[in-house]
Amino acid sequence: MKNLIAIVGTNSDQSTNRQLLQFMRDHFQQVARIELVEIKDFPMFNKPADKKVPECVQQLAAKIDAADGVIISTPEYDHAVPAVLINALNWLSYGIYPFVDKPVMITGASYGVLGSSRAQAQLRQMLDAPELRARIMPSSEFLLANSLTAFDDKNQLIDPDSVEMLEGLFTNFLIFIAITAQLQHAHAQNQKQAADFSWEDLHNSHQD
């Protein structure tokens, strides 16, 4: 059975993205252990010179490092991911590199009809950054639109087509995890490149 970390990509206390991850945790409990984690209490990223990472960030990094894979569910604010999720990824790539070669599945719920499609596209770009280097499952958008009316009073997804889509994508993610486990021959080098990467050095080299 796979052990997965599910990141609630918002600081809202009444988030349908949290509901979606809770549904996934319960619905897939026979094939995976899914632990929901929050990022809303992370301090504002301030790029400390000593690269001292807050304890709450270190704890999440350790959980990600130990997990078989990560699920991130993001809402969409102004066609983008929330600032709190950007903040968390900034911390999780500052002197620590738990996402390097880690399989990631992206989901999203939104009140409107687009289901966080633009935010998911942006999140893919971010997770592919030199300091993160995650392995994002390809061709796998789960877009839960009209999310305020998507769940019943027992937190079950009402639409059977949405459930069927999510089941198919989750099965694919478990296969993706297994495939990714075979692609670790360059893991140490990928971690080193993430650690060695510097936007300042890149900028200076372009000025030479």
mmCIF file of C-alpha atoms in Angstrom:
data_model
loop_
_atom_site.group_PDB
_atom_site.id
_atom_site.type_symbol
_atom_site.label_atom_id
_atom_site.label_comp_id
_atom_site.label_asym_id
_atom_site.label_seq_id
_atom_site.Cartn_x
_atom_site.Cartn_y
_atom_site.Cartn_z
ATOM 1 C CA MET A 1 0.000 0.000 0.000
ATOM 2 C CA LYS A 2 1.354 3.400 -0.994
ATOM 3 C CA ASN A 3 1.842 6.198 1.531
ATOM 4 C CA LEU A 4 0.885 9.593 0.134
ATOM 5 C CA ILE A 5 0.986 13.157 1.416
ATOM 6 C CA ALA A 6 -1.903 15.392 0.346
ATOM 7 C CA ILE A 7 -1.217 19.120 0.555
ATOM 8 C CA VAL A 8 -4.195 21.429 1.036
ATOM 9 C CA GLY A 9 -3.138 24.302 -1.216
ATOM 10 C CA THR A 10 -5.025 27.076 0.557
ATOM 11 C CA ASN A 11 -5.333 28.820 3.920
ATOM 12 C CA SER A 12 -9.130 28.854 3.810
ATOM 13 C CA ASP A 13 -10.863 27.069 6.681
ATOM 14 C CA GLN A 14 -13.848 26.207 4.456
ATOM 15 C CA SER A 15 -12.082 24.955 1.344
ATOM 16 C CA THR A 16 -13.630 22.557 -1.156
ATOM 17 C CA ASN A 17 -10.061 21.560 -2.038
ATOM 18 C CA ARG A 18 -9.695 20.218 1.488
ATOM 19 C CA GLN A 19 -13.032 18.429 1.021
ATOM 20 C CA LEU A 20 -11.759 16.881 -2.201
ATOM 21 C CA LEU A 21 -8.633 15.551 -0.503
ATOM 22 C CA GLN A 22 -10.687 14.251 2.409
ATOM 23 C CA PHE A 23 -12.918 12.430 -0.077
ATOM 24 C CA MET A 24 -9.859 10.935 -1.778
ATOM 25 C CA ARG A 25 -8.389 9.848 1.561
ATOM 26 C CA ASP A 26 -11.565 7.970 2.445
ATOM 27 C CA HIS A 27 -12.475 6.720 -1.035
ATOM 28 C CA PHE A 28 -9.039 5.237 -1.776
ATOM 29 C CA GLN A 29 -8.221 3.940 1.707
ATOM 30 C CA GLN A 30 -8.102 0.322 0.470
ATOM 31 C CA VAL A 31 -5.202 1.064 -1.902
ATOM 32 C CA ALA A 32 -3.337 3.997 -0.321
ATOM 33 C CA ARG A 33 -2.780 5.776 2.962
ATOM 34 C CA ILE A 34 -3.319 9.478 2.373
ATOM 35 C CA GLU A 35 -2.332 11.988 5.057
ATOM 36 C CA LEU A 36 -3.690 15.510 4.686
ATOM 37 C CA VAL A 37 -1.283 18.297 5.614
ATOM 38 C CA GLU A 38 -1.834 22.037 5.962
ATOM 39 C CA ILE A 39 0.426 24.899 4.925
ATOM 40 C CA LYS A 40 -1.648 27.804 6.222
ATOM 41 C CA ASP A 41 0.551 28.300 9.303
ATOM 42 C CA PHE A 42 3.831 28.602 7.394
ATOM 43 C CA PRO A 43 5.520 31.963 8.054
ATOM 44 C CA MET A 44 6.037 34.334 5.160
ATOM 45 C CA PHE A 45 9.066 33.291 3.131
ATOM 46 C CA ASN A 46 11.847 35.802 3.766
ATOM 47 C CA LYS A 47 14.905 34.048 2.308
ATOM 48 C CA PRO A 48 16.908 33.968 5.571
ATOM 49 C CA ALA A 49 20.627 34.298 4.943
ATOM 50 C CA ASP A 50 21.462 31.388 7.237
ATOM 51 C CA LYS A 51 18.929 29.236 5.328
ATOM 52 C CA LYS A 52 17.326 28.270 8.637
ATOM 53 C CA VAL A 53 14.048 26.614 7.681
ATOM 54 C CA PRO A 54 11.136 26.788 10.173
ATOM 55 C CA GLU A 55 10.357 23.604 12.080
ATOM 56 C CA CYS A 56 6.896 23.262 10.515
ATOM 57 C CA VAL A 57 8.480 23.330 7.056
ATOM 58 C CA GLN A 58 11.125 20.791 8.050
ATOM 59 C CA GLN A 59 8.411 18.467 9.332
ATOM 60 C CA LEU A 60 6.480 18.630 6.059
ATOM 61 C CA ALA A 61 9.688 18.185 4.052
ATOM 62 C CA ALA A 62 10.443 15.025 6.021
ATOM 63 C CA LYS A 63 6.957 13.677 5.345
ATOM 64 C CA ILE A 64 7.274 14.399 1.620
ATOM 65 C CA ASP A 65 10.697 12.798 1.514
ATOM 66 C CA ALA A 66 9.372 9.624 3.164
ATOM 67 C CA ALA A 67 6.187 9.423 1.089
ATOM 68 C CA ASP A 68 5.744 7.454 -2.130
ATOM 69 C CA GLY A 69 4.051 10.415 -3.736
ATOM 70 C CA VAL A 70 2.333 13.763 -3.191
ATOM 71 C CA ILE A 71 -1.103 15.079 -4.108
ATOM 72 C CA ILE A 72 -1.596 18.843 -4.243
ATOM 73 C CA SER A 73 -5.087 20.310 -4.516
ATOM 74 C CA THR A 74 -5.179 23.963 -5.485
ATOM 75 C CA PRO A 75 -7.925 26.523 -5.865
ATOM 76 C CA GLU A 76 -7.616 29.292 -8.431
ATOM 77 C CA TYR A 77 -7.370 32.947 -7.454
ATOM 78 C CA ASP A 78 -7.169 35.448 -10.331
ATOM 79 C CA HIS A 79 -6.036 32.711 -12.762
ATOM 80 C CA ALA A 80 -3.225 31.654 -10.399
ATOM 81 C CA VAL A 81 -2.394 29.449 -7.418
ATOM 82 C CA PRO A 82 -2.887 31.015 -3.978
ATOM 83 C CA ALA A 83 -0.043 32.971 -2.417
ATOM 84 C CA VAL A 84 0.047 30.533 0.504
ATOM 85 C CA LEU A 85 0.910 27.664 -1.861
ATOM 86 C CA ILE A 86 3.635 29.690 -3.581
ATOM 87 C CA ASN A 87 4.971 30.553 -0.133
ATOM 88 C CA ALA A 88 5.072 26.875 0.882
ATOM 89 C CA LEU A 89 6.914 25.831 -2.275
ATOM 90 C CA ASN A 90 9.408 28.670 -1.741
ATOM 91 C CA TRP A 91 10.212 27.260 1.702
ATOM 92 C CA LEU A 92 10.272 23.665 0.438
ATOM 93 C CA SER A 93 12.996 24.499 -2.063
ATOM 94 C CA TYR A 94 15.225 26.678 0.131
ATOM 95 C CA GLY A 95 18.155 24.557 1.211
ATOM 96 C CA ILE A 96 15.910 21.468 1.297
ATOM 97 C CA TYR A 97 14.810 19.489 -1.745
ATOM 98 C CA PRO A 98 12.086 16.955 -0.861
ATOM 99 C CA PHE A 99 10.337 17.309 -4.213
ATOM 100 C CA VAL A 100 13.289 16.212 -6.363
ATOM 101 C CA ASP A 101 12.078 13.216 -8.439
ATOM 102 C CA LYS A 102 8.963 12.904 -6.233
ATOM 103 C CA PRO A 103 5.789 11.810 -8.077
ATOM 104 C CA VAL A 104 3.107 14.498 -7.824
ATOM 105 C CA MET A 105 -0.571 14.438 -8.754
ATOM 106 C CA ILE A 106 -2.349 17.776 -9.111
ATOM 107 C CA THR A 107 -6.046 18.250 -8.467
ATOM 108 C CA GLY A 108 -8.179 21.318 -8.029
ATOM 109 C CA ALA A 109 -11.638 22.492 -7.083
ATOM 110 C CA SER A 110 -13.231 25.841 -7.763
ATOM 111 C CA TYR A 111 -16.594 27.494 -7.275
ATOM 112 C CA GLY A 112 -16.822 28.349 -10.986
ATOM 113 C CA VAL A 113 -16.953 26.286 -14.160
ATOM 114 C CA LEU A 114 -13.213 26.138 -14.967
ATOM 115 C CA GLY A 115 -12.187 23.949 -12.019
ATOM 116 C CA SER A 116 -8.796 25.647 -11.387
ATOM 117 C CA SER A 117 -7.382 24.801 -14.829
ATOM 118 C CA ARG A 118 -5.114 27.852 -15.050
ATOM 119 C CA ALA A 119 -3.839 27.413 -11.506
ATOM 120 C CA GLN A 120 -3.017 23.777 -12.214
ATOM 121 C CA ALA A 121 -1.059 24.763 -15.323
ATOM 122 C CA GLN A 122 0.886 27.330 -13.297
ATOM 123 C CA LEU A 123 1.555 24.804 -10.536
ATOM 124 C CA ARG A 124 3.011 22.392 -13.086
ATOM 125 C CA GLN A 125 5.468 25.076 -14.193
ATOM 126 C CA MET A 126 6.453 25.803 -10.608
ATOM 127 C CA LEU A 127 7.038 22.157 -9.709
ATOM 128 C CA ASP A 128 9.318 21.856 -12.734
ATOM 129 C CA ALA A 129 11.555 24.675 -11.454
ATOM 130 C CA PRO A 130 15.287 23.898 -10.991
ATOM 131 C CA GLU A 131 15.021 23.924 -7.187
ATOM 132 C CA LEU A 132 11.947 21.658 -7.063
ATOM 133 C CA ARG A 133 12.350 19.155 -9.940
ATOM 134 C CA ALA A 134 9.245 17.141 -9.101
ATOM 135 C CA ARG A 135 7.919 14.469 -11.444
ATOM 136 C CA ILE A 136 4.415 15.669 -12.278
ATOM 137 C CA MET A 137 1.994 13.080 -13.619
ATOM 138 C CA PRO A 138 1.362 14.016 -17.278
ATOM 139 C CA SER A 139 -2.032 14.462 -18.944
ATOM 140 C CA SER A 140 -3.877 14.253 -15.649
ATOM 141 C CA GLU A 141 -6.016 17.270 -14.823
ATOM 142 C CA PHE A 142 -8.826 16.652 -12.365
ATOM 143 C CA LEU A 143 -10.937 19.792 -12.512
ATOM 144 C CA LEU A 144 -13.798 19.875 -10.024
ATOM 145 C CA ALA A 145 -16.062 22.720 -11.117
ATOM 146 C CA ASN A 146 -18.988 24.182 -9.167
ATOM 147 C CA SER A 147 -17.413 22.666 -6.083
ATOM 148 C CA LEU A 148 -19.807 24.255 -3.565
ATOM 149 C CA THR A 149 -22.515 21.882 -4.786
ATOM 150 C CA ALA A 150 -20.262 18.929 -5.682
ATOM 151 C CA PHE A 151 -20.453 17.118 -2.310
ATOM 152 C CA ASP A 152 -23.343 15.701 -0.306
ATOM 153 C CA ASP A 153 -23.717 16.022 3.469
ATOM 154 C CA LYS A 154 -21.431 12.986 3.943
ATOM 155 C CA ASN A 155 -18.664 14.587 1.861
ATOM 156 C CA GLN A 156 -19.223 12.216 -1.049
ATOM 157 C CA LEU A 157 -18.868 13.442 -4.608
ATOM 158 C CA ILE A 158 -22.349 13.525 -6.086
ATOM 159 C CA ASP A 159 -21.542 13.298 -9.791
ATOM 160 C CA PRO A 160 -20.728 9.680 -10.766
ATOM 161 C CA ASP A 161 -18.741 10.825 -13.815
ATOM 162 C CA SER A 162 -16.459 12.880 -11.552
ATOM 163 C CA VAL A 163 -15.941 9.876 -9.289
ATOM 164 C CA GLU A 164 -15.147 7.657 -12.274
ATOM 165 C CA MET A 165 -12.677 10.216 -13.659
ATOM 166 C CA LEU A 166 -10.948 10.577 -10.293
ATOM 167 C CA GLU A 167 -10.734 6.809 -9.850
ATOM 168 C CA GLY A 168 -9.102 6.430 -13.251
ATOM 169 C CA LEU A 169 -6.602 9.204 -12.610
ATOM 170 C CA PHE A 170 -5.743 7.875 -9.161
ATOM 171 C CA THR A 171 -5.129 4.394 -10.552
ATOM 172 C CA ASN A 172 -2.875 5.993 -13.146
ATOM 173 C CA PHE A 173 -1.050 7.857 -10.381
ATOM 174 C CA LEU A 174 -0.281 4.629 -8.528
ATOM 175 C CA ILE A 175 1.140 3.228 -11.772
ATOM 176 C CA PHE A 176 3.064 6.475 -12.316
ATOM 177 C CA ILE A 177 4.589 6.094 -8.842
ATOM 178 C CA ALA A 178 5.726 2.574 -9.700
ATOM 179 C CA ILE A 179 7.238 3.725 -13.001
ATOM 180 C CA THR A 180 8.955 6.700 -11.368
ATOM 181 C CA ALA A 181 10.534 4.388 -8.802
ATOM 182 C CA GLN A 182 12.464 2.826 -11.691
ATOM 183 C CA LEU A 183 13.788 6.223 -12.804
ATOM 184 C CA GLN A 184 16.083 7.016 -9.898
ATOM 185 C CA HIS A 185 19.500 6.448 -11.450
ATOM 186 C CA ALA A 186 20.171 10.191 -11.637
ATOM 187 C CA HIS A 187 18.481 11.059 -8.335
ATOM 188 C CA ALA A 188 21.678 11.993 -6.471
ATOM 189 C CA GLN A 189 22.815 14.185 -9.354
ATOM 190 C CA ASN A 190 19.390 15.800 -9.638
ATOM 191 C CA GLN A 191 19.496 16.649 -5.939
ATOM 192 C CA LYS A 192 22.981 18.082 -6.311
ATOM 193 C CA GLN A 193 21.909 20.224 -9.265
ATOM 194 C CA ALA A 194 18.926 21.508 -7.297
ATOM 195 C CA ALA A 195 21.175 22.369 -4.360
ATOM 196 C CA ASP A 196 23.808 24.008 -6.585
ATOM 197 C CA PHE A 197 21.346 26.064 -8.625
ATOM 198 C CA SER A 198 21.437 29.819 -8.033
ATOM 199 C CA TRP A 199 19.319 32.430 -9.803
ATOM 200 C CA GLU A 200 21.912 35.023 -8.762
ATOM 201 C CA ASP A 201 24.735 33.109 -10.462
ATOM 202 C CA LEU A 202 22.564 32.635 -13.544
ATOM 203 C CA HIS A 203 21.845 36.351 -13.675
ATOM 204 C CA ASN A 204 25.528 37.244 -13.251
ATOM 205 C CA SER A 205 26.558 34.827 -15.990
ATOM 206 C CA HIS A 206 24.159 36.533 -18.383
ATOM 207 C CA GLN A 207 25.793 39.849 -17.600
ATOM 208 C CA ASP A 208 29.298 38.635 -18.439
#
